[in-house]
Short mmCIF file of N, CA and C and ligand atoms in Angstrom, two decimals:
data_model
loop_
_atom_site.label_atom_id
_atom_site.label_comp_id
_atom_site.label_asym_id
_atom_site.label_seq_id
_atom_site.Cartn_x
_atom_site.Cartn_y
_atom_site.Cartn_z
N MET A 1 -123.80 -27.88 -45.11
CA MET A 1 -123.99 -29.32 -45.18
C MET A 1 -122.67 -30.05 -44.91
N GLU A 2 -122.77 -31.11 -44.16
CA GLU A 2 -121.55 -31.86 -43.81
C GLU A 2 -120.96 -32.54 -45.05
N LYS A 3 -119.65 -32.35 -45.22
CA LYS A 3 -118.98 -32.98 -46.35
C LYS A 3 -118.79 -34.47 -46.04
N LYS A 4 -119.30 -35.31 -46.90
CA LYS A 4 -119.15 -36.74 -46.66
C LYS A 4 -117.80 -37.21 -47.18
N LYS A 5 -117.11 -37.95 -46.34
CA LYS A 5 -115.88 -38.55 -46.85
C LYS A 5 -115.83 -40.02 -46.41
N ASN A 6 -115.26 -40.80 -47.25
CA ASN A 6 -115.21 -42.22 -46.98
C ASN A 6 -113.79 -42.71 -47.20
N LEU A 7 -113.04 -42.76 -46.12
CA LEU A 7 -111.63 -43.12 -46.21
C LEU A 7 -111.43 -44.59 -46.57
N SER A 8 -112.51 -45.36 -46.53
CA SER A 8 -112.38 -46.79 -46.84
C SER A 8 -112.42 -47.06 -48.33
N GLU A 9 -112.68 -46.03 -49.13
CA GLU A 9 -112.67 -46.23 -50.58
C GLU A 9 -111.23 -46.14 -51.07
N TYR A 10 -110.53 -47.22 -50.96
CA TYR A 10 -109.11 -47.22 -51.32
C TYR A 10 -108.94 -47.75 -52.73
N ASN A 11 -107.79 -47.44 -53.31
CA ASN A 11 -107.46 -47.93 -54.64
C ASN A 11 -106.86 -49.32 -54.50
N THR A 12 -107.60 -50.34 -54.94
CA THR A 12 -107.14 -51.72 -54.72
C THR A 12 -105.77 -51.97 -55.36
N GLU A 13 -105.47 -51.25 -56.42
CA GLU A 13 -104.18 -51.47 -57.08
C GLU A 13 -103.00 -50.98 -56.24
N GLN A 14 -103.28 -50.09 -55.29
CA GLN A 14 -102.20 -49.59 -54.44
C GLN A 14 -102.04 -50.41 -53.17
N VAL A 15 -102.85 -51.44 -53.04
CA VAL A 15 -102.75 -52.31 -51.85
C VAL A 15 -102.16 -53.64 -52.29
N PRO A 16 -101.09 -54.08 -51.62
CA PRO A 16 -100.42 -55.31 -52.07
C PRO A 16 -101.23 -56.58 -51.83
N ASP A 17 -101.03 -57.56 -52.67
CA ASP A 17 -101.55 -58.90 -52.42
C ASP A 17 -100.51 -59.64 -51.60
N ILE A 18 -100.97 -60.41 -50.65
CA ILE A 18 -100.05 -61.12 -49.75
C ILE A 18 -100.38 -62.61 -49.81
N GLN A 19 -99.38 -63.41 -50.08
CA GLN A 19 -99.58 -64.86 -50.17
C GLN A 19 -98.87 -65.57 -49.01
N GLY A 20 -99.47 -66.64 -48.54
CA GLY A 20 -98.79 -67.54 -47.61
C GLY A 20 -98.54 -67.00 -46.21
N LYS A 21 -99.25 -65.97 -45.81
CA LYS A 21 -99.09 -65.43 -44.46
C LYS A 21 -100.32 -65.75 -43.63
N LYS A 22 -100.13 -65.67 -42.31
CA LYS A 22 -101.23 -65.99 -41.40
C LYS A 22 -101.51 -64.80 -40.49
N VAL A 23 -102.77 -64.46 -40.36
CA VAL A 23 -103.13 -63.31 -39.53
C VAL A 23 -104.17 -63.70 -38.48
N ALA A 24 -104.05 -63.09 -37.31
CA ALA A 24 -105.06 -63.26 -36.26
C ALA A 24 -105.87 -61.97 -36.18
N ILE A 25 -107.17 -62.12 -36.13
CA ILE A 25 -108.03 -60.95 -35.90
C ILE A 25 -108.66 -61.14 -34.52
N ILE A 26 -108.42 -60.18 -33.64
CA ILE A 26 -109.03 -60.25 -32.30
C ILE A 26 -110.10 -59.17 -32.22
N THR A 27 -111.31 -59.59 -31.98
CA THR A 27 -112.45 -58.66 -31.99
C THR A 27 -113.05 -58.57 -30.59
N ALA A 28 -113.23 -57.34 -30.12
CA ALA A 28 -113.85 -57.14 -28.81
C ALA A 28 -115.36 -57.32 -28.92
N GLU A 29 -115.93 -57.97 -27.91
CA GLU A 29 -117.37 -58.25 -27.95
C GLU A 29 -118.24 -57.10 -27.43
N TRP A 30 -117.63 -56.11 -26.79
CA TRP A 30 -118.40 -54.92 -26.42
C TRP A 30 -118.81 -54.22 -27.71
N ASN A 31 -120.05 -53.75 -27.78
CA ASN A 31 -120.59 -53.08 -28.98
C ASN A 31 -120.40 -53.99 -30.21
N PHE A 32 -120.82 -55.23 -30.05
CA PHE A 32 -120.53 -56.26 -31.05
C PHE A 32 -121.22 -55.99 -32.39
N GLU A 33 -122.33 -55.27 -32.38
CA GLU A 33 -122.98 -54.95 -33.67
C GLU A 33 -122.03 -54.10 -34.52
N ILE A 34 -121.21 -53.30 -33.84
CA ILE A 34 -120.22 -52.47 -34.54
C ILE A 34 -118.98 -53.30 -34.86
N THR A 35 -118.43 -53.97 -33.86
CA THR A 35 -117.15 -54.66 -34.06
C THR A 35 -117.29 -55.85 -35.01
N SER A 36 -118.46 -56.51 -35.01
CA SER A 36 -118.62 -57.65 -35.93
C SER A 36 -118.68 -57.15 -37.38
N ALA A 37 -119.26 -55.97 -37.58
CA ALA A 37 -119.30 -55.39 -38.94
C ALA A 37 -117.89 -55.01 -39.39
N MET A 38 -117.10 -54.54 -38.46
CA MET A 38 -115.70 -54.19 -38.79
C MET A 38 -114.90 -55.46 -39.08
N GLU A 39 -115.13 -56.48 -38.29
CA GLU A 39 -114.42 -57.76 -38.51
C GLU A 39 -114.75 -58.32 -39.90
N ARG A 40 -116.03 -58.28 -40.25
CA ARG A 40 -116.46 -58.79 -41.57
C ARG A 40 -115.74 -58.06 -42.70
N ALA A 41 -115.71 -56.72 -42.59
CA ALA A 41 -115.06 -55.92 -43.63
C ALA A 41 -113.57 -56.22 -43.70
N CYS A 42 -112.97 -56.42 -42.56
CA CYS A 42 -111.53 -56.73 -42.50
C CYS A 42 -111.24 -58.06 -43.21
N VAL A 43 -112.03 -59.07 -42.89
CA VAL A 43 -111.85 -60.39 -43.51
C VAL A 43 -112.04 -60.30 -45.02
N GLU A 44 -113.06 -59.57 -45.42
CA GLU A 44 -113.37 -59.43 -46.85
C GLU A 44 -112.17 -58.88 -47.63
N VAL A 45 -111.56 -57.84 -47.08
CA VAL A 45 -110.42 -57.21 -47.78
C VAL A 45 -109.21 -58.15 -47.80
N LEU A 46 -108.97 -58.83 -46.70
CA LEU A 46 -107.84 -59.79 -46.69
C LEU A 46 -108.05 -60.87 -47.74
N LEU A 47 -109.29 -61.34 -47.86
CA LEU A 47 -109.58 -62.38 -48.85
C LEU A 47 -109.40 -61.84 -50.28
N GLN A 48 -109.73 -60.57 -50.47
CA GLN A 48 -109.56 -59.97 -51.80
C GLN A 48 -108.10 -59.78 -52.18
N HIS A 49 -107.22 -59.81 -51.17
CA HIS A 49 -105.80 -59.53 -51.43
C HIS A 49 -104.90 -60.72 -51.12
N GLY A 50 -105.38 -61.90 -51.43
CA GLY A 50 -104.49 -63.07 -51.43
C GLY A 50 -104.61 -64.03 -50.26
N PHE A 51 -105.28 -63.61 -49.20
CA PHE A 51 -105.42 -64.52 -48.05
C PHE A 51 -106.46 -65.60 -48.33
N CYS A 52 -106.25 -66.79 -47.74
CA CYS A 52 -107.32 -67.79 -47.78
C CYS A 52 -107.89 -67.91 -46.36
N THR A 53 -109.12 -68.40 -46.30
CA THR A 53 -109.86 -68.43 -45.02
C THR A 53 -109.07 -69.14 -43.92
N GLU A 54 -108.37 -70.22 -44.27
CA GLU A 54 -107.63 -71.01 -43.25
C GLU A 54 -106.52 -70.18 -42.59
N ASN A 55 -106.07 -69.14 -43.26
CA ASN A 55 -104.98 -68.34 -42.71
C ASN A 55 -105.47 -67.07 -42.01
N ILE A 56 -106.78 -67.00 -41.79
CA ILE A 56 -107.34 -65.88 -41.01
C ILE A 56 -108.00 -66.51 -39.78
N ILE A 57 -107.37 -66.35 -38.63
CA ILE A 57 -107.88 -66.98 -37.42
C ILE A 57 -108.53 -65.90 -36.55
N LYS A 58 -109.77 -66.16 -36.13
CA LYS A 58 -110.51 -65.16 -35.36
C LYS A 58 -110.51 -65.50 -33.87
N TYR A 59 -110.26 -64.47 -33.06
CA TYR A 59 -110.36 -64.60 -31.60
C TYR A 59 -111.29 -63.51 -31.10
N TYR A 60 -111.86 -63.74 -29.91
CA TYR A 60 -112.78 -62.76 -29.35
C TYR A 60 -112.35 -62.35 -27.95
N ALA A 61 -112.30 -61.04 -27.73
CA ALA A 61 -111.95 -60.48 -26.42
C ALA A 61 -113.24 -59.99 -25.78
N ALA A 62 -113.29 -60.02 -24.44
CA ALA A 62 -114.50 -59.53 -23.75
C ALA A 62 -114.72 -58.06 -24.11
N GLY A 63 -113.68 -57.25 -23.92
CA GLY A 63 -113.79 -55.83 -24.25
C GLY A 63 -112.47 -55.35 -24.83
N SER A 64 -112.43 -54.09 -25.23
CA SER A 64 -111.22 -53.55 -25.86
C SER A 64 -110.01 -53.59 -24.92
N TYR A 65 -110.28 -53.42 -23.62
CA TYR A 65 -109.18 -53.41 -22.65
C TYR A 65 -108.38 -54.71 -22.69
N GLU A 66 -109.04 -55.80 -23.06
CA GLU A 66 -108.36 -57.11 -23.12
C GLU A 66 -107.58 -57.31 -24.43
N LEU A 67 -107.76 -56.42 -25.38
CA LEU A 67 -107.10 -56.61 -26.69
C LEU A 67 -105.57 -56.68 -26.59
N PRO A 68 -104.91 -55.77 -25.86
CA PRO A 68 -103.44 -55.85 -25.81
C PRO A 68 -102.95 -57.17 -25.22
N PHE A 69 -103.60 -57.65 -24.15
CA PHE A 69 -103.16 -58.90 -23.54
C PHE A 69 -103.26 -60.05 -24.53
N MET A 70 -104.41 -60.13 -25.18
CA MET A 70 -104.62 -61.23 -26.13
C MET A 70 -103.69 -61.09 -27.34
N ALA A 71 -103.52 -59.85 -27.80
CA ALA A 71 -102.62 -59.62 -28.93
C ALA A 71 -101.20 -60.07 -28.58
N ASN A 72 -100.80 -59.80 -27.35
CA ASN A 72 -99.46 -60.18 -26.90
C ASN A 72 -99.31 -61.71 -26.91
N GLU A 73 -100.31 -62.40 -26.38
CA GLU A 73 -100.26 -63.87 -26.35
C GLU A 73 -100.19 -64.43 -27.78
N VAL A 74 -101.04 -63.90 -28.64
CA VAL A 74 -101.10 -64.37 -30.02
C VAL A 74 -99.80 -64.05 -30.76
N ALA A 75 -99.29 -62.84 -30.57
CA ALA A 75 -98.08 -62.43 -31.28
C ALA A 75 -96.89 -63.27 -30.86
N LYS A 76 -96.77 -63.52 -29.57
CA LYS A 76 -95.57 -64.24 -29.10
C LYS A 76 -95.68 -65.75 -29.33
N SER A 77 -96.86 -66.24 -29.76
CA SER A 77 -97.01 -67.67 -30.05
C SER A 77 -96.14 -68.09 -31.23
N GLY A 78 -95.76 -67.12 -32.06
CA GLY A 78 -94.93 -67.43 -33.22
C GLY A 78 -95.73 -68.02 -34.38
N LYS A 79 -97.05 -68.09 -34.24
CA LYS A 79 -97.86 -68.72 -35.29
C LYS A 79 -98.39 -67.72 -36.31
N PHE A 80 -98.23 -66.42 -36.02
CA PHE A 80 -98.87 -65.42 -36.88
C PHE A 80 -97.87 -64.39 -37.42
N ASP A 81 -98.16 -63.91 -38.61
CA ASP A 81 -97.34 -62.86 -39.22
C ASP A 81 -97.84 -61.47 -38.87
N ALA A 82 -99.11 -61.37 -38.48
CA ALA A 82 -99.68 -60.08 -38.10
C ALA A 82 -100.91 -60.30 -37.24
N VAL A 83 -101.25 -59.28 -36.48
CA VAL A 83 -102.45 -59.33 -35.62
C VAL A 83 -103.26 -58.06 -35.89
N VAL A 84 -104.56 -58.22 -36.03
CA VAL A 84 -105.44 -57.05 -36.16
C VAL A 84 -106.35 -57.01 -34.94
N CYS A 85 -106.36 -55.89 -34.24
CA CYS A 85 -107.25 -55.72 -33.08
C CYS A 85 -108.44 -54.86 -33.49
N ILE A 86 -109.63 -55.32 -33.17
CA ILE A 86 -110.84 -54.58 -33.52
C ILE A 86 -111.66 -54.33 -32.25
N GLY A 87 -112.03 -53.08 -32.04
CA GLY A 87 -112.83 -52.74 -30.87
C GLY A 87 -113.63 -51.47 -31.11
N CYS A 88 -114.51 -51.20 -30.18
CA CYS A 88 -115.31 -49.96 -30.28
C CYS A 88 -115.55 -49.46 -28.86
N ILE A 89 -114.93 -48.34 -28.54
CA ILE A 89 -115.08 -47.76 -27.20
C ILE A 89 -115.91 -46.49 -27.34
N ILE A 90 -117.04 -46.48 -26.67
CA ILE A 90 -117.95 -45.34 -26.79
C ILE A 90 -117.98 -44.56 -25.48
N GLN A 91 -117.87 -43.26 -25.61
CA GLN A 91 -117.85 -42.36 -24.44
C GLN A 91 -119.10 -42.57 -23.59
N GLY A 92 -118.89 -42.74 -22.29
CA GLY A 92 -120.04 -42.85 -21.38
C GLY A 92 -120.06 -41.64 -20.46
N GLU A 93 -120.70 -41.80 -19.32
CA GLU A 93 -120.82 -40.65 -18.40
C GLU A 93 -119.64 -40.57 -17.44
N THR A 94 -118.87 -41.67 -17.36
CA THR A 94 -117.76 -41.67 -16.40
C THR A 94 -116.43 -41.60 -17.16
N ARG A 95 -115.34 -41.62 -16.40
CA ARG A 95 -114.02 -41.48 -17.02
C ARG A 95 -113.46 -42.79 -17.56
N HIS A 96 -114.27 -43.85 -17.50
CA HIS A 96 -113.80 -45.14 -18.00
C HIS A 96 -113.28 -45.04 -19.43
N PHE A 97 -113.99 -44.28 -20.23
CA PHE A 97 -113.63 -44.14 -21.65
C PHE A 97 -112.16 -43.78 -21.81
N ASP A 98 -111.73 -42.76 -21.06
CA ASP A 98 -110.35 -42.28 -21.21
C ASP A 98 -109.35 -43.36 -20.80
N PHE A 99 -109.64 -44.02 -19.69
CA PHE A 99 -108.71 -45.05 -19.22
C PHE A 99 -108.64 -46.21 -20.21
N ILE A 100 -109.81 -46.68 -20.64
CA ILE A 100 -109.83 -47.84 -21.54
C ILE A 100 -109.19 -47.48 -22.88
N ALA A 101 -109.54 -46.32 -23.42
CA ALA A 101 -109.00 -45.93 -24.73
C ALA A 101 -107.47 -45.77 -24.67
N GLN A 102 -106.98 -45.10 -23.65
CA GLN A 102 -105.52 -44.90 -23.50
C GLN A 102 -104.80 -46.22 -23.35
N ALA A 103 -105.31 -47.05 -22.45
CA ALA A 103 -104.65 -48.33 -22.16
C ALA A 103 -104.65 -49.21 -23.41
N THR A 104 -105.76 -49.20 -24.12
CA THR A 104 -105.88 -50.06 -25.31
C THR A 104 -104.91 -49.59 -26.40
N ALA A 105 -104.92 -48.29 -26.67
CA ALA A 105 -104.04 -47.76 -27.73
C ALA A 105 -102.57 -47.98 -27.38
N ASN A 106 -102.19 -47.61 -26.17
CA ASN A 106 -100.78 -47.78 -25.77
C ASN A 106 -100.39 -49.25 -25.73
N GLY A 107 -101.28 -50.07 -25.20
CA GLY A 107 -101.00 -51.49 -25.07
C GLY A 107 -100.79 -52.14 -26.43
N ILE A 108 -101.63 -51.82 -27.37
CA ILE A 108 -101.53 -52.42 -28.71
C ILE A 108 -100.22 -51.98 -29.38
N MET A 109 -99.88 -50.72 -29.25
CA MET A 109 -98.62 -50.24 -29.81
C MET A 109 -97.43 -50.97 -29.19
N ARG A 110 -97.47 -51.14 -27.86
CA ARG A 110 -96.34 -51.80 -27.16
C ARG A 110 -96.16 -53.23 -27.62
N VAL A 111 -97.27 -53.95 -27.84
CA VAL A 111 -97.17 -55.36 -28.26
C VAL A 111 -96.43 -55.46 -29.58
N GLY A 112 -96.77 -54.59 -30.52
CA GLY A 112 -96.11 -54.62 -31.83
C GLY A 112 -94.62 -54.34 -31.71
N LEU A 113 -94.28 -53.33 -30.93
CA LEU A 113 -92.86 -52.95 -30.80
C LEU A 113 -92.08 -54.02 -30.05
N LYS A 114 -92.71 -54.62 -29.05
CA LYS A 114 -92.02 -55.62 -28.23
C LYS A 114 -91.81 -56.94 -28.97
N THR A 115 -92.82 -57.37 -29.71
CA THR A 115 -92.75 -58.70 -30.34
C THR A 115 -92.19 -58.64 -31.76
N GLY A 116 -92.24 -57.47 -32.40
CA GLY A 116 -91.82 -57.38 -33.79
C GLY A 116 -92.87 -57.90 -34.76
N ILE A 117 -94.02 -58.27 -34.23
CA ILE A 117 -95.15 -58.69 -35.08
C ILE A 117 -96.06 -57.47 -35.24
N PRO A 118 -96.39 -57.09 -36.47
CA PRO A 118 -97.25 -55.92 -36.61
C PRO A 118 -98.63 -56.13 -35.99
N VAL A 119 -99.04 -55.17 -35.19
CA VAL A 119 -100.36 -55.24 -34.54
C VAL A 119 -101.14 -54.00 -34.97
N VAL A 120 -102.24 -54.21 -35.64
CA VAL A 120 -103.01 -53.10 -36.20
C VAL A 120 -104.07 -52.63 -35.20
N PHE A 121 -104.19 -51.31 -35.10
CA PHE A 121 -105.14 -50.68 -34.16
C PHE A 121 -106.45 -50.37 -34.90
N GLY A 122 -107.37 -51.30 -34.85
CA GLY A 122 -108.68 -51.09 -35.48
C GLY A 122 -109.72 -50.84 -34.41
N VAL A 123 -109.47 -49.82 -33.61
CA VAL A 123 -110.36 -49.56 -32.47
C VAL A 123 -111.00 -48.18 -32.62
N LEU A 124 -112.31 -48.15 -32.67
CA LEU A 124 -113.03 -46.88 -32.72
C LEU A 124 -113.11 -46.29 -31.32
N THR A 125 -112.93 -44.98 -31.22
CA THR A 125 -113.14 -44.29 -29.94
C THR A 125 -114.08 -43.13 -30.26
N THR A 126 -115.34 -43.31 -29.99
CA THR A 126 -116.32 -42.32 -30.45
C THR A 126 -117.12 -41.71 -29.29
N ASN A 127 -117.76 -40.58 -29.59
CA ASN A 127 -118.60 -39.92 -28.59
C ASN A 127 -119.93 -40.61 -28.41
N ASN A 128 -120.41 -41.29 -29.45
CA ASN A 128 -121.73 -41.92 -29.37
C ASN A 128 -121.85 -43.06 -30.39
N MET A 129 -122.97 -43.77 -30.30
CA MET A 129 -123.20 -44.92 -31.16
C MET A 129 -123.32 -44.51 -32.63
N GLN A 130 -123.92 -43.34 -32.90
CA GLN A 130 -124.06 -42.90 -34.30
C GLN A 130 -122.70 -42.75 -34.97
N GLN A 131 -121.77 -42.13 -34.27
CA GLN A 131 -120.41 -41.97 -34.84
C GLN A 131 -119.78 -43.33 -35.11
N ALA A 132 -120.06 -44.28 -34.24
CA ALA A 132 -119.51 -45.63 -34.43
C ALA A 132 -120.15 -46.28 -35.67
N MET A 133 -121.47 -46.15 -35.79
CA MET A 133 -122.17 -46.75 -36.95
C MET A 133 -121.68 -46.12 -38.25
N ASP A 134 -121.42 -44.82 -38.21
CA ASP A 134 -120.93 -44.13 -39.41
C ASP A 134 -119.58 -44.67 -39.88
N ARG A 135 -118.84 -45.27 -38.95
CA ARG A 135 -117.49 -45.78 -39.26
C ARG A 135 -117.40 -47.30 -39.33
N ALA A 136 -118.54 -47.95 -39.25
CA ALA A 136 -118.57 -49.42 -39.31
C ALA A 136 -119.52 -49.87 -40.42
N GLY A 137 -119.37 -49.19 -41.55
CA GLY A 137 -120.22 -49.51 -42.70
C GLY A 137 -121.20 -48.40 -43.03
N GLY A 138 -121.02 -47.22 -42.43
CA GLY A 138 -121.88 -46.07 -42.69
C GLY A 138 -121.21 -45.04 -43.56
N LYS A 139 -121.57 -43.77 -43.33
CA LYS A 139 -121.12 -42.71 -44.26
C LYS A 139 -119.62 -42.44 -44.23
N HIS A 140 -118.94 -42.87 -43.18
CA HIS A 140 -117.48 -42.71 -43.16
C HIS A 140 -116.77 -44.03 -43.46
N GLY A 141 -117.45 -44.92 -44.14
CA GLY A 141 -116.81 -46.18 -44.54
C GLY A 141 -116.79 -47.20 -43.42
N ASN A 142 -115.78 -48.06 -43.47
CA ASN A 142 -115.68 -49.10 -42.45
C ASN A 142 -114.21 -49.19 -42.02
N LYS A 143 -113.97 -48.91 -40.76
CA LYS A 143 -112.58 -48.91 -40.27
C LYS A 143 -111.99 -50.32 -40.25
N GLY A 144 -112.84 -51.33 -40.38
CA GLY A 144 -112.34 -52.70 -40.53
C GLY A 144 -111.62 -52.86 -41.86
N THR A 145 -112.16 -52.23 -42.88
CA THR A 145 -111.52 -52.20 -44.20
C THR A 145 -110.13 -51.58 -44.08
N GLU A 146 -110.07 -50.44 -43.40
CA GLU A 146 -108.80 -49.72 -43.27
C GLU A 146 -107.79 -50.49 -42.43
N ALA A 147 -108.28 -51.23 -41.44
CA ALA A 147 -107.38 -52.06 -40.63
C ALA A 147 -106.75 -53.14 -41.50
N ALA A 148 -107.56 -53.73 -42.38
CA ALA A 148 -107.03 -54.77 -43.28
C ALA A 148 -106.00 -54.18 -44.24
N VAL A 149 -106.28 -53.00 -44.76
CA VAL A 149 -105.33 -52.35 -45.68
C VAL A 149 -104.01 -52.08 -44.94
N ALA A 150 -104.09 -51.59 -43.72
CA ALA A 150 -102.87 -51.33 -42.93
C ALA A 150 -102.10 -52.63 -42.72
N CYS A 151 -102.82 -53.70 -42.43
CA CYS A 151 -102.19 -55.01 -42.21
C CYS A 151 -101.46 -55.48 -43.47
N LEU A 152 -102.11 -55.36 -44.60
CA LEU A 152 -101.50 -55.79 -45.87
C LEU A 152 -100.24 -54.96 -46.17
N LYS A 153 -100.34 -53.67 -45.92
CA LYS A 153 -99.19 -52.80 -46.19
C LYS A 153 -98.03 -53.10 -45.24
N LEU A 154 -98.33 -53.42 -44.00
CA LEU A 154 -97.26 -53.77 -43.05
C LEU A 154 -96.58 -55.07 -43.45
N LEU A 155 -97.37 -56.05 -43.86
CA LEU A 155 -96.78 -57.34 -44.27
C LEU A 155 -95.91 -57.16 -45.50
N ASP A 156 -96.36 -56.32 -46.41
CA ASP A 156 -95.59 -56.04 -47.62
C ASP A 156 -94.28 -55.32 -47.26
N PHE A 157 -94.39 -54.37 -46.34
CA PHE A 157 -93.20 -53.65 -45.87
C PHE A 157 -92.18 -54.62 -45.28
N LEU A 158 -92.64 -55.53 -44.43
CA LEU A 158 -91.73 -56.48 -43.79
C LEU A 158 -91.06 -57.40 -44.81
N GLU A 159 -91.82 -57.73 -45.86
CA GLU A 159 -91.30 -58.60 -46.91
C GLU A 159 -90.19 -57.91 -47.71
N HIS A 160 -90.32 -56.60 -47.88
CA HIS A 160 -89.42 -55.88 -48.79
C HIS A 160 -88.47 -54.90 -48.12
N LYS A 161 -88.46 -54.83 -46.81
CA LYS A 161 -87.64 -53.80 -46.13
C LYS A 161 -86.14 -54.08 -46.28
N1 RBF B 201 -115.17 -52.13 -23.71
C1 RBF B 201 -115.25 -51.73 -25.00
O1 RBF B 201 -114.69 -52.38 -25.88
N2 RBF B 201 -115.97 -50.61 -25.34
C2 RBF B 201 -116.59 -49.83 -24.39
O2 RBF B 201 -117.24 -48.85 -24.79
C3 RBF B 201 -116.50 -50.22 -23.04
N3 RBF B 201 -117.09 -49.47 -22.08
C4 RBF B 201 -116.92 -49.83 -20.78
C5 RBF B 201 -117.46 -49.02 -19.77
C6 RBF B 201 -117.31 -49.37 -18.45
C7 RBF B 201 -117.90 -48.49 -17.38
C8 RBF B 201 -116.60 -50.56 -18.12
C9 RBF B 201 -116.41 -50.97 -16.66
C10 RBF B 201 -116.08 -51.35 -19.09
C11 RBF B 201 -116.22 -51.01 -20.44
N4 RBF B 201 -115.68 -51.81 -21.43
C12 RBF B 201 -115.78 -51.41 -22.74
C13 RBF B 201 -115.09 -53.14 -21.13
C14 RBF B 201 -113.58 -53.11 -20.94
O3 RBF B 201 -112.94 -52.99 -22.21
C15 RBF B 201 -113.11 -54.42 -20.27
O4 RBF B 201 -113.60 -55.52 -21.02
C16 RBF B 201 -113.60 -54.55 -18.83
O5 RBF B 201 -113.27 -53.39 -18.10
C17 RBF B 201 -112.99 -55.79 -18.15
O6 RBF B 201 -111.57 -55.71 -18.09
#
């Protein structure tokens, strides 16, 4: 029997509360039933840890491939303390998956390093829709939750480094 694990069950006491910071969440509209569930979970956790709604600004990208470009624009605007990218790339029959997943992951990492604004990689790369559902509020938790936790920890790190 498959061992169920849920990495989104985090200890709230080990996650910092953050006051007075502003975050942008950029959500890809491809596989929106998945990405919108991840976005919801992400917002929920930020609200539980000190954020107010006015300081969580939502943007929408056509697909995951556009996430690095938008993250770069948002990060360099100087208006945000952190950016969370949310996407879901599902393996198809062609090699698009590999190109999009590589470009998205590398691009998001580069934006953070280049701008000095933390950019969180909340992008699922799965073999099929079931694996995505399992990670967007299913048996493996919600990776939107984990993206928010990473964001909070990065902001706390920057505050205390
Ligand atoms: N975007 C995603 O976020 N997830 C996907 O699973 C996904 N699959 C795609 C498959 C193909 C064949 C193509 C052409 C695009 C796909 N995209 C996907 C969209 C991509 O991220 C981007 O929005 C478009 O390629 C336009 O630049």
